[in-house]
């Protein structure tokens, strides 16, 4: 799967040919872990998604069946949410990339002469992780609330209509997603840009290439592995995120994403088959999108 | 600017009053230099002498603290690297790892929108005999092949000025000789101006029309290779370009065409026109291969200088010649290269010998006489060459 993309470095060492018992032994815990915590839940999820309500049963009581219509039903009911999820996730990924690339370039390339500045900036990128994800999102909610300084300031300056809101809109959700996933984008970008050979940029200039052309022809292709990793690390969790879009945080009534729908189906309406089939759909769409993306970006060897 | 067309021919390069200071040190003290169009110019010097900085100033990769760079009479000091009709063969090759060899070579052509970049790139690759590897990635090539790609990538642009930053450094001796000849013939064929930076004196002398010896951010001497070798003006040049026996003494007399110098009681005569200083304390020298070894005291005669007796302390055989090192009391060590005209060494270690040389072969230096050698022994060319050789040998053993 695409998780290979998260590992930096592409060196492929030829291991010893000899079959080694030790290697098998060392792999065993990992294989068992995957079986127990990935394969078994996956199978159970697929089975749940095909269940049908038990006849005469209580709410939340289901029996094993092959009710594939569940999928058609949830797509019909929640198609809008599914679409919205991916649009929000794509927007957040694009914004995070646009924000993180210059940041990572500065830390990884420009700040090389001052290792202290480099380390300080890296700490600043990681520092938000020391505070809970929920707390940070809640903090943004109060900062961006209608009574907050930012929005009331904008309203005072007539840059926002007096009756407009920011929290509860799609823009606020995309903002929250972007903010929360910036470190996931910045760190892989930094790790590839940090190894960028600036002599190649000099060679580009020597070969009649303007700085902007050198950037698109040399810097971007050479940092592609970081871009791919960052995009995957941002896009996949952002598509399934249910915190930012939730009504308790930055979202509103019209911003629910697929994660929120799954949550409410599972915990509120106890419609397990619908929640399971939505999960499977989410997984399948992400898998397809990521595969196409990785293929298009010319880094198949990351898969 | 640099679009659409190749340079018609090489352009001359002029450096006027160049100074380059980095925080903490001065790389180039003061440099005035004119390199005529179409010439093969070598900047020779030990590491850290400022030769690579000079090259980077010409390429536009560094800005001079003071002074001007003129290419073909046009001031380019303020131009960015991509605006200068200059290409560099980098010491690290700097080939783009994400492109094929062919795309690397075509890169400059594409940026300038020159017609048929692929055809021209193939042509350049044929010139360096690598066309069959055009589809490979640079990291799939050996060091020598990568260097040839770097050369092709620069030459294909037909720049007015081609800068070579120790481009043959990583090649083995045979390939290096071959590439030296090839470079030279390419230069003659296309008539470009080549500026070649190297610490290899032999490379500089065999390839260049003009050699400038750099030391500590300044040019010590500039001239044709033969001229530099025959008539070094400073002790640094005398020792960096080949080897020299140097003696210091007072000028005791002079005639219309020669001066005589007293070296620990021995009178040594040097032609006036081959000496830079004609009075006071002077340093004079002679090349080791100009010395003759005598097993008995040679007769004093007008046109010959004699030193001795001394004792041979080291004999080393190198095929074409044998190197003798002798110690002469009061004067110090003298190196002699004897052609191996007969089989076996002429003299054995420990034997008592005299040396003589033609007065015409001596030279006088312009330096203030210094008590010891002027630079650390570990930076001379022979040492660098030995290190390279050892590195190569161990590499071969590993392979």
XYZ file of C-alpha atoms in Angstrom:
702
model
C 0.000 0.000 0.000
C 0.915 3.595 -0.117
C 2.252 3.555 3.397
C 5.644 2.872 1.905
C 5.517 6.498 0.877
C 5.872 7.613 4.451
C 9.328 6.169 4.722
C 11.903 8.603 3.458
C 14.830 7.449 1.396
C 14.497 5.123 -1.541
C 17.634 3.027 -1.203
C 16.822 -0.577 -1.856
C 19.507 -2.782 -0.394
C 19.757 -6.266 -1.745
C 19.261 -8.431 1.316
C 20.964 -11.759 1.763
C 19.425 -14.459 -0.425
C 19.590 -17.089 2.282
C 16.214 -17.797 3.864
C 16.555 -16.806 7.440
C 14.518 -18.159 10.276
C 15.427 -15.135 12.335
C 13.873 -12.823 9.764
C 10.632 -14.810 9.921
C 10.732 -14.793 13.682
C 11.231 -11.037 13.749
C 8.368 -10.533 11.308
C 5.978 -12.696 13.313
C 4.842 -10.077 15.861
C 4.147 -7.628 13.073
C 2.185 -10.168 11.055
C 0.177 -11.223 14.102
C -0.524 -7.589 14.948
C -1.778 -6.905 11.421
C -3.936 -10.036 11.428
C -5.485 -9.236 14.772
C -5.964 -5.497 14.503
C -6.346 -4.926 10.782
C -7.540 -8.017 8.969
C -10.057 -9.225 11.573
C -11.709 -5.803 12.059
C -11.765 -5.315 8.298
C -13.589 -8.582 7.744
C -15.969 -7.800 10.577
C -16.577 -4.345 9.094
C -17.412 -5.837 5.691
C -19.758 -8.334 7.327
C -21.447 -5.593 9.365
C -21.955 -3.470 6.278
C -24.023 -6.295 4.723
C -26.229 -6.956 7.741
C -29.970 -6.407 7.788
C -32.250 -5.463 10.697
C -33.327 -8.454 12.740
C -37.054 -9.150 12.199
C -39.024 -8.066 15.272
C -35.748 -6.969 16.780
C -34.973 -3.905 18.827
C -33.332 -0.778 17.423
C -29.680 -1.596 16.826
C -30.232 -5.322 16.490
C -28.981 -6.746 13.215
C -28.411 -10.165 11.739
C -25.938 -11.464 9.212
C -27.116 -11.189 5.632
C -25.978 -10.147 2.194
C -27.824 -6.872 1.963
C -25.679 -5.011 -0.598
C -28.498 -2.475 -0.976
C -27.045 -0.864 2.155
C -24.380 0.659 -0.065
C -26.893 2.065 -2.538
C -28.931 3.448 0.334
C -26.069 5.288 2.020
C -24.815 6.708 -1.268
C -28.319 7.979 -1.969
C -28.735 9.431 1.505
C -25.215 10.712 2.174
C -23.788 11.303 -1.322
C -23.630 14.996 -0.567
C -21.592 14.390 2.609
C -19.204 12.054 0.833
C -18.605 14.600 -1.898
C -18.206 17.395 0.625
C -15.653 15.363 2.592
C -13.404 14.965 -0.396
C -13.767 18.566 -1.516
C -12.875 19.823 1.974
C -9.973 17.387 2.234
C -8.614 18.346 -1.191
C -8.888 22.061 -0.388
C -7.213 21.593 2.994
C -4.416 19.579 1.356
C -3.826 22.254 -1.277
C -3.773 25.062 1.301
C -1.516 23.079 3.623
C 0.884 22.421 0.716
C 0.928 26.071 -0.318
C 1.606 27.110 3.245
C 4.081 24.370 4.129
C 6.301 24.348 1.054
C 7.783 27.820 1.572
C 8.049 27.131 5.289
C 9.812 23.793 4.770
C 12.039 25.332 2.081
C 13.084 28.085 4.426
C 13.828 25.707 7.292
C 15.467 23.031 5.152
C 17.418 25.108 2.628
C 17.719 28.767 3.548
C 18.288 28.226 7.262
C 21.064 25.660 6.745
C 23.659 28.236 7.642
C 22.101 28.709 11.075
C 21.407 25.286 12.622
C 20.035 26.955 15.741
C 17.332 28.793 13.765
C 16.611 25.565 11.900
C 16.059 23.603 15.105
C 14.031 26.369 16.704
C 11.696 26.581 13.713
C 11.274 22.802 13.649
C 10.326 22.852 17.319
C 7.791 25.574 16.558
C 6.269 23.433 13.803
C 5.965 20.460 16.151
C 5.055 22.412 19.301
C 1.259 22.435 18.670
C 1.340 18.627 19.067
C 2.080 19.136 22.739
C -1.464 20.441 23.162
C -4.472 18.240 22.495
C -5.973 18.341 19.035
C -9.399 18.969 20.559
C -8.207 21.848 22.699
C -6.516 23.548 19.777
C -9.616 23.252 17.630
C -11.772 24.571 20.460
C -9.372 27.481 20.887
C -9.814 28.357 17.228
C -13.558 28.166 17.702
C -13.462 30.808 20.406
C -10.930 32.947 18.534
C -13.084 32.879 15.412
C -16.444 33.094 17.161
C -18.845 35.931 16.368
C -17.960 37.640 19.649
C -14.218 37.109 19.192
C -11.759 39.874 18.449
C -11.068 38.758 14.876
C -14.616 38.600 13.622
C -15.885 41.630 15.543
C -12.824 43.524 14.304
C -13.561 42.580 10.714
C -17.168 43.557 11.194
C -16.164 46.900 12.690
C -14.019 47.506 9.622
C -16.997 46.548 7.429
C -14.969 43.763 5.866
C -17.673 41.337 6.953
C -21.405 41.813 6.870
C -22.760 42.472 10.402
C -24.912 39.348 10.341
C -22.263 37.020 8.814
C -20.606 34.165 10.683
C -17.341 32.389 10.204
C -17.665 29.435 12.557
C -20.161 26.954 11.223
C -19.244 27.599 7.595
C -17.368 25.361 5.184
C -14.524 27.879 5.121
C -14.045 27.482 8.868
C -13.899 23.684 8.532
C -11.328 23.893 5.723
C -9.386 26.384 7.816
C -9.380 24.033 10.789
C -8.362 21.042 8.698
C -5.549 23.024 7.083
C -4.297 24.256 10.428
C -4.397 20.851 12.052
C -2.567 19.041 9.261
C 0.153 21.593 8.484
C 2.790 19.782 10.602
C 2.040 16.527 8.741
C 2.717 18.353 5.496
C 5.706 20.350 6.677
C 7.755 17.563 8.220
C 8.033 15.232 5.189
C 8.662 18.249 2.961
C 11.381 19.421 5.307
C 13.033 16.026 5.363
C 13.387 15.941 1.559
C 14.275 19.615 1.138
C 16.865 19.348 3.869
C 18.761 16.919 1.617
C 18.345 19.040 -1.514
C 21.731 19.580 -3.158
C 21.863 23.338 -3.742
C 24.695 22.811 -6.209
C 22.035 21.472 -8.574
C 20.234 24.797 -8.315
C 23.485 26.551 -9.190
C 23.848 24.221 -12.152
C 20.318 25.165 -13.227
C 21.229 28.852 -13.162
C 24.436 28.116 -15.025
C 22.380 26.389 -17.733
C 20.331 29.492 -18.540
C 17.401 28.657 -16.308
C 15.652 31.487 -14.441
C 15.186 30.939 -10.707
C 11.477 30.234 -11.277
C 12.243 27.695 -14.009
C 14.878 26.069 -11.821
C 12.245 25.792 -9.099
C 9.743 23.965 -11.326
C 12.268 21.874 -13.272
C 14.701 20.962 -10.507
C 13.504 21.760 -6.976
C 9.944 20.446 -7.305
C 10.875 17.155 -9.020
C 13.626 16.556 -6.471
C 11.242 17.141 -3.557
C 8.450 15.038 -5.106
C 8.792 12.241 -2.564
C 8.223 14.749 0.240
C 5.250 16.268 -1.552
C 3.685 12.832 -2.071
C 4.222 11.812 1.558
C 2.894 15.121 2.867
C -0.174 15.026 0.634
C -1.011 11.466 1.678
C -0.439 12.218 5.355
C -2.756 15.200 5.092
C -5.392 14.034 2.658
C -6.161 10.598 4.128
C -6.866 11.684 7.717
C -8.497 14.953 6.587
C -11.034 13.071 4.456
C -12.143 11.009 7.449
C -11.912 13.811 10.008
C -15.028 14.388 12.130
C -13.734 16.880 14.718
C -13.321 20.052 12.683
C -16.602 19.638 10.832
C -18.532 18.800 13.983
C -21.101 21.272 15.232
C -19.330 21.400 18.601
C -16.187 22.683 16.945
C -15.776 24.693 13.724
C -18.607 23.170 11.698
C -22.288 23.902 11.449
C -25.458 22.266 10.236
C -24.405 22.291 6.589
C -20.812 21.165 6.941
C -21.099 17.557 8.088
C -18.454 15.316 6.535
C -18.504 11.570 6.101
C -16.800 11.132 9.491
C -19.629 12.971 11.214
C -22.236 10.880 9.425
C -20.508 7.646 10.392
C -20.266 8.849 13.969
C -23.929 9.733 14.231
C -25.060 6.531 12.514
C -22.917 4.454 14.802
C -23.422 6.212 18.112
C -26.766 7.975 17.803
C -29.073 6.093 15.453
C -27.294 2.766 16.031
C -27.468 2.031 12.301
C -24.360 -0.147 12.246
C -24.671 -1.436 8.661
C -24.927 2.135 7.306
C -21.896 3.269 9.354
C -19.909 0.228 8.208
C -20.766 0.640 4.532
C -19.890 4.349 4.708
C -16.545 3.398 6.234
C -15.888 0.910 3.446
C -16.816 3.508 0.831
C -14.497 6.058 2.458
C -11.660 3.539 2.476
C -12.233 2.483 -1.132
C -12.426 6.028 -2.475
C -9.253 7.043 -0.614
C -7.470 3.958 -1.938
C -8.461 4.731 -5.516
C -7.621 8.422 -5.264
C -4.243 7.772 -3.648
C -3.325 5.140 -6.229
C -4.181 7.443 -9.105
C -2.310 10.310 -7.450
C 0.821 8.315 -6.774
C 0.808 6.942 -10.312
C 0.348 10.381 -11.822
C 3.093 11.953 -9.747
C 5.574 9.472 -11.179
C 6.634 7.969 -7.899
C 5.331 4.437 -8.321
C 8.397 3.116 -6.550
C 6.952 4.577 -3.360
C 4.085 2.126 -3.412
C 20.254 38.028 -23.874
C 21.090 34.381 -24.065
C 18.269 33.162 -26.212
C 17.978 31.398 -29.481
C 21.530 31.352 -30.713
C 24.939 30.000 -29.911
C 27.902 32.241 -29.260
C 29.661 33.003 -32.536
C 33.058 32.394 -31.008
C 34.843 32.586 -27.713
C 34.862 35.893 -25.902
C 37.617 37.416 -23.887
C 37.301 37.581 -20.173
C 38.525 40.528 -18.200
C 38.669 40.780 -14.440
C 39.314 44.287 -13.201
C 40.356 44.959 -9.626
C 38.462 41.991 -8.271
C 38.339 41.493 -4.552
C 36.242 38.911 -2.733
C 35.808 38.888 1.000
C 33.784 36.307 2.864
C 32.829 36.865 6.483
C 36.063 36.153 8.315
C 38.484 35.827 5.443
C 39.524 37.246 2.130
C 39.437 34.744 -0.697
C 40.798 37.052 -3.371
C 43.061 39.917 -2.426
C 43.284 41.810 -5.690
C 42.956 40.345 -9.141
C 43.468 41.876 -12.552
C 43.361 39.408 -15.371
C 42.723 39.393 -19.082
C 42.122 36.160 -20.927
C 42.079 36.575 -24.709
C 39.263 35.043 -26.763
C 39.802 31.509 -27.964
C 42.565 30.674 -25.541
C 42.905 27.778 -23.169
C 43.690 29.330 -19.835
C 44.589 27.430 -16.688
C 44.343 28.718 -13.144
C 46.731 26.629 -11.136
C 47.124 26.641 -7.401
C 46.851 24.657 -4.186
C 43.481 24.188 -2.499
C 42.214 27.349 -0.840
C 44.172 29.701 -3.073
C 41.031 31.355 -4.451
C 40.951 29.727 -7.875
C 37.487 28.189 -7.504
C 36.170 31.468 -6.079
C 37.532 33.228 -9.166
C 35.628 30.786 -11.350
C 32.413 31.259 -9.385
C 32.752 35.029 -9.760
C 32.989 34.638 -13.520
C 29.995 32.285 -13.607
C 27.993 34.720 -11.484
C 27.530 32.303 -8.591
C 29.287 34.771 -6.290
C 29.327 38.561 -6.370
C 32.674 40.301 -6.084
C 33.111 42.591 -3.094
C 34.863 44.996 -5.420
C 35.802 45.101 -9.064
C 34.238 44.210 -12.385
C 33.865 41.150 -14.579
C 33.811 41.774 -18.321
C 32.971 39.118 -20.894
C 33.615 40.097 -24.499
C 34.086 43.689 -23.371
C 30.641 43.835 -21.738
C 30.295 44.413 -18.025
C 28.433 41.416 -16.612
C 29.151 42.043 -12.932
C 25.489 42.711 -12.204
C 24.071 39.940 -14.391
C 22.634 36.778 -12.900
C 24.237 33.417 -13.792
C 21.449 32.512 -16.215
C 21.981 35.744 -18.120
C 25.661 35.072 -18.782
C 26.870 33.162 -21.830
C 29.045 31.073 -19.590
C 28.842 27.398 -18.737
C 30.566 25.519 -15.989
C 31.686 21.939 -15.624
C 31.305 21.547 -11.887
C 33.708 19.655 -9.731
C 30.791 17.719 -8.234
C 29.318 17.256 -11.765
C 25.955 18.540 -10.409
C 24.001 16.369 -12.850
C 20.248 16.414 -12.303
C 19.452 13.039 -10.728
C 15.808 13.054 -11.833
C 16.593 13.389 -15.538
C 18.139 11.037 -18.024
C 21.596 11.722 -19.367
C 20.017 13.021 -22.575
C 17.679 15.384 -20.729
C 20.573 16.650 -18.640
C 22.485 17.542 -21.778
C 19.453 19.089 -23.467
C 18.532 21.150 -20.376
C 20.455 24.290 -21.336
C 19.302 24.101 -24.961
C 15.657 23.839 -23.925
C 15.947 26.829 -21.584
C 17.285 28.925 -24.453
C 14.697 27.576 -26.920
C 17.328 26.385 -29.364
C 16.017 24.312 -32.239
C 16.405 20.516 -32.117
C 17.686 20.171 -28.542
C 17.531 16.369 -28.639
C 19.576 16.081 -31.837
C 22.196 18.484 -30.530
C 22.331 16.675 -27.196
C 22.941 13.373 -28.982
C 25.689 15.029 -30.976
C 27.376 16.301 -27.797
C 27.063 12.869 -26.219
C 28.699 11.303 -29.268
C 31.562 13.736 -28.808
C 32.217 12.321 -25.328
C 31.428 8.777 -26.536
C 28.427 8.274 -24.280
C 25.567 8.359 -26.743
C 24.781 4.701 -26.070
C 23.985 5.597 -22.438
C 21.688 8.528 -23.271
C 18.622 6.896 -21.698
C 20.278 6.129 -18.365
C 20.031 8.149 -15.190
C 23.266 9.833 -14.039
C 23.544 7.710 -10.898
C 23.752 4.586 -13.072
C 27.022 5.819 -14.574
C 30.554 5.609 -13.225
C 32.324 8.711 -11.953
C 34.273 9.134 -15.162
C 31.163 8.798 -17.296
C 29.324 11.321 -15.139
C 32.129 13.785 -15.646
C 31.924 13.335 -19.387
C 28.165 13.948 -19.251
C 28.847 17.130 -17.273
C 31.285 18.170 -19.958
C 28.811 17.412 -22.744
C 26.086 19.328 -20.875
C 28.297 22.426 -20.808
C 29.836 22.168 -24.286
C 26.520 21.575 -26.025
C 25.559 25.185 -25.253
C 28.572 26.530 -27.141
C 29.131 29.193 -24.474
C 31.395 32.166 -25.101
C 33.297 31.041 -22.067
C 33.593 27.540 -20.683
C 34.640 27.213 -17.063
C 36.127 23.942 -15.896
C 36.371 23.414 -12.159
C 38.837 20.531 -11.777
C 36.708 18.471 -14.128
C 39.176 15.634 -14.500
C 39.816 15.228 -10.797
C 38.036 11.903 -10.346
C 39.269 10.179 -13.486
C 41.966 7.559 -13.529
C 45.235 8.426 -15.188
C 44.558 6.858 -18.576
C 41.086 8.339 -18.977
C 42.402 11.616 -17.702
C 45.088 11.790 -20.402
C 42.489 10.853 -23.005
C 40.072 13.500 -21.738
C 42.837 16.103 -21.639
C 43.558 15.515 -25.308
C 39.854 15.443 -26.123
C 39.202 18.687 -24.257
C 42.095 20.319 -26.017
C 40.885 19.214 -29.448
C 37.304 20.262 -28.669
C 38.608 23.658 -27.631
C 40.623 24.034 -30.823
C 37.739 22.818 -32.940
C 35.060 25.118 -31.542
C 37.337 28.044 -30.710
C 35.735 28.673 -27.328
C 37.566 30.330 -24.479
C 38.303 27.745 -21.803
C 39.166 28.643 -18.246
C 40.397 25.580 -16.451
C 40.926 25.467 -12.708
C 43.206 22.750 -11.434
C 45.771 21.883 -8.814
C 47.474 19.431 -11.165
C 50.482 21.227 -12.637
C 51.024 18.601 -15.296
C 47.429 18.950 -16.491
C 47.748 22.722 -16.571
C 51.005 22.591 -18.480
C 49.938 20.033 -21.080
C 46.577 21.615 -21.856
C 46.779 25.357 -21.440
C 48.192 28.062 -23.677
C 48.535 30.301 -20.662
C 48.872 29.313 -17.047
C 48.334 31.570 -14.062
C 49.733 30.299 -10.794
C 47.599 31.450 -7.884
C 48.565 31.519 -4.255
C 46.774 33.065 -1.274
C 44.258 34.952 -3.375
C 46.710 36.476 -5.811
C 48.297 35.523 -9.094
C 51.976 34.861 -8.511
C 52.956 34.494 -12.128
C 51.253 34.249 -15.491
C 52.624 33.028 -18.782
C 53.052 30.198 -21.232
C 53.732 26.882 -19.487
C 57.262 26.671 -20.821
C 58.045 30.205 -19.727
C 56.746 29.526 -16.215
C 58.779 26.387 -15.938
C 61.956 27.858 -17.359
C 61.825 31.135 -15.528
C 59.796 31.011 -12.338
C 59.703 34.370 -10.653
C 58.851 33.294 -7.117
C 59.835 30.435 -4.856
C 56.205 29.355 -4.779
C 56.037 28.986 -8.551
C 59.464 27.357 -8.638
C 58.292 24.657 -6.251
C 54.632 24.309 -7.225
C 55.378 23.924 -10.906
C 57.867 21.074 -10.858
C 60.725 20.977 -8.410
C 63.571 23.392 -7.886
C 66.830 23.631 -5.996
C 66.929 27.052 -4.385
C 69.941 28.746 -2.825
C 70.152 32.086 -1.076
C 73.182 34.351 -0.983
C 74.572 37.846 -1.526
C 75.313 39.278 -4.948
C 79.075 39.802 -4.997
C 79.651 41.046 -8.497
C 78.027 41.613 -11.823
C 79.095 41.867 -15.415
C 77.081 43.132 -18.340
C 75.268 39.831 -18.792
C 75.615 37.927 -15.540
C 75.585 38.317 -11.782
C 77.555 36.196 -9.351
C 76.125 35.137 -6.041
C 78.062 33.913 -3.054
C 76.504 30.722 -1.712
C 78.408 29.698 1.430
C 81.715 30.605 -0.183
C 80.928 29.140 -3.603
C 80.503 31.550 -6.485
C 77.420 30.806 -8.575
C 76.787 32.704 -11.785
C 73.292 33.511 -13.093
C 72.519 35.342 -16.350
C 71.316 38.889 -15.623
C 68.283 38.595 -17.867
C 67.183 35.432 -16.038
C 67.428 37.077 -12.612
C 64.704 39.297 -11.177
C 66.923 41.027 -8.634
C 70.464 42.117 -9.223
C 71.738 43.294 -5.862
C 71.696 42.376 -2.183
C 70.422 39.119 -0.783
C 68.882 37.006 -3.579
C 67.464 33.546 -4.093
C 68.609 31.670 -7.153
C 67.537 28.293 -8.396
C 68.013 25.536 -10.893
C 65.765 22.662 -12.006
C 66.869 19.187 -10.862
C 67.005 17.761 -14.388
C 69.442 20.477 -15.426
C 72.032 19.212 -12.931
C 74.829 16.814 -13.815
C 76.223 14.365 -11.306
C 80.002 13.843 -11.118
C 81.828 11.180 -9.167
C 85.017 13.269 -9.115
C 85.474 17.024 -8.812
C 84.737 18.527 -12.228
C 87.078 21.117 -13.686
C 86.082 24.720 -13.048
C 85.182 26.443 -16.290
C 83.557 29.696 -17.311
C 80.078 28.600 -18.385
C 79.474 26.058 -15.610
C 78.493 26.292 -11.930
C 79.798 23.573 -9.608
C 78.650 22.605 -6.127
C 80.149 19.940 -3.930
C 81.313 17.677 -2.685
C 78.160 16.238 -1.136
C 76.929 12.850 -0.091
C 74.023 11.006 -1.712
C 71.394 10.366 0.942
C 68.620 8.956 -1.225
C 68.311 7.292 -4.602
C 64.921 6.575 -6.139
C 64.441 4.980 -9.498
C 61.394 6.056 -11.516
C 61.912 4.410 -14.886
C 62.732 7.306 -17.180
C 65.015 8.924 -14.664
C 66.579 8.419 -11.289
C 66.189 10.948 -8.520
C 69.178 11.536 -6.283
C 69.002 13.623 -3.172
C 72.350 14.780 -1.901
C 73.348 16.696 1.156
C 76.028 19.313 0.621
C 77.529 20.615 3.877
C 76.572 24.225 4.532
C 74.193 24.387 1.566
C 71.626 21.724 2.300
C 69.765 19.222 0.186
C 70.001 19.219 -3.574
C 67.789 17.139 -5.858
C 69.126 15.778 -9.137
C 67.229 13.967 -11.911
C 69.528 11.868 -14.053
C 68.173 10.392 -17.296
C 68.649 6.648 -17.259
C 70.897 6.479 -20.306
C 72.788 3.535 -18.884
C 71.298 0.699 -16.909
C 71.648 0.906 -13.169
C 72.156 3.998 -11.052
C 75.169 6.198 -11.744
C 76.025 6.568 -8.106
C 75.082 4.662 -4.979
C 73.746 5.940 -1.683
C 76.543 7.314 0.453
C 78.981 8.071 -2.334
C 80.666 11.429 -2.620
C 79.534 13.485 -5.627
C 79.634 16.907 -7.211
C 76.923 18.617 -9.236
C 77.338 21.066 -12.054
C 75.023 22.995 -14.334
C 75.159 25.328 -17.233
C 75.096 28.953 -16.174
C 72.311 29.518 -18.721
C 70.010 27.184 -16.776
C 69.989 29.093 -13.509
C 67.295 31.586 -12.582
C 66.949 34.284 -9.957
C 63.733 34.856 -7.989
C 61.981 38.085 -7.162
C 61.053 37.062 -3.595
C 62.625 38.410 -0.493
C 64.735 35.462 0.570
C 62.953 33.463 3.242
C 64.729 31.129 5.622
C 62.538 28.096 5.101
C 60.225 26.808 2.411
C 57.455 29.323 1.722
C 54.547 26.986 2.006
C 53.724 23.874 3.925
C 55.100 20.799 2.251
C 51.791 18.980 2.421
C 50.138 21.225 -0.148
C 52.550 20.721 -3.006
C 51.488 19.002 -6.175
C 53.556 15.889 -5.665
C 51.828 15.228 -2.345
C 48.394 15.809 -3.803
C 49.252 13.502 -6.682
C 50.467 10.838 -4.255
C 47.274 11.103 -2.206
C 45.193 10.766 -5.356
C 47.221 7.767 -6.416
C 46.829 6.071 -3.038
C 43.104 6.754 -3.041
C 42.845 5.278 -6.527
C 44.883 2.224 -5.596
C 42.751 1.461 -2.553
C 39.638 1.966 -4.670
C 40.954 -0.509 -7.225
C 41.766 -2.989 -4.501
C 38.250 -2.750 -3.139
C 36.718 -3.271 -6.570
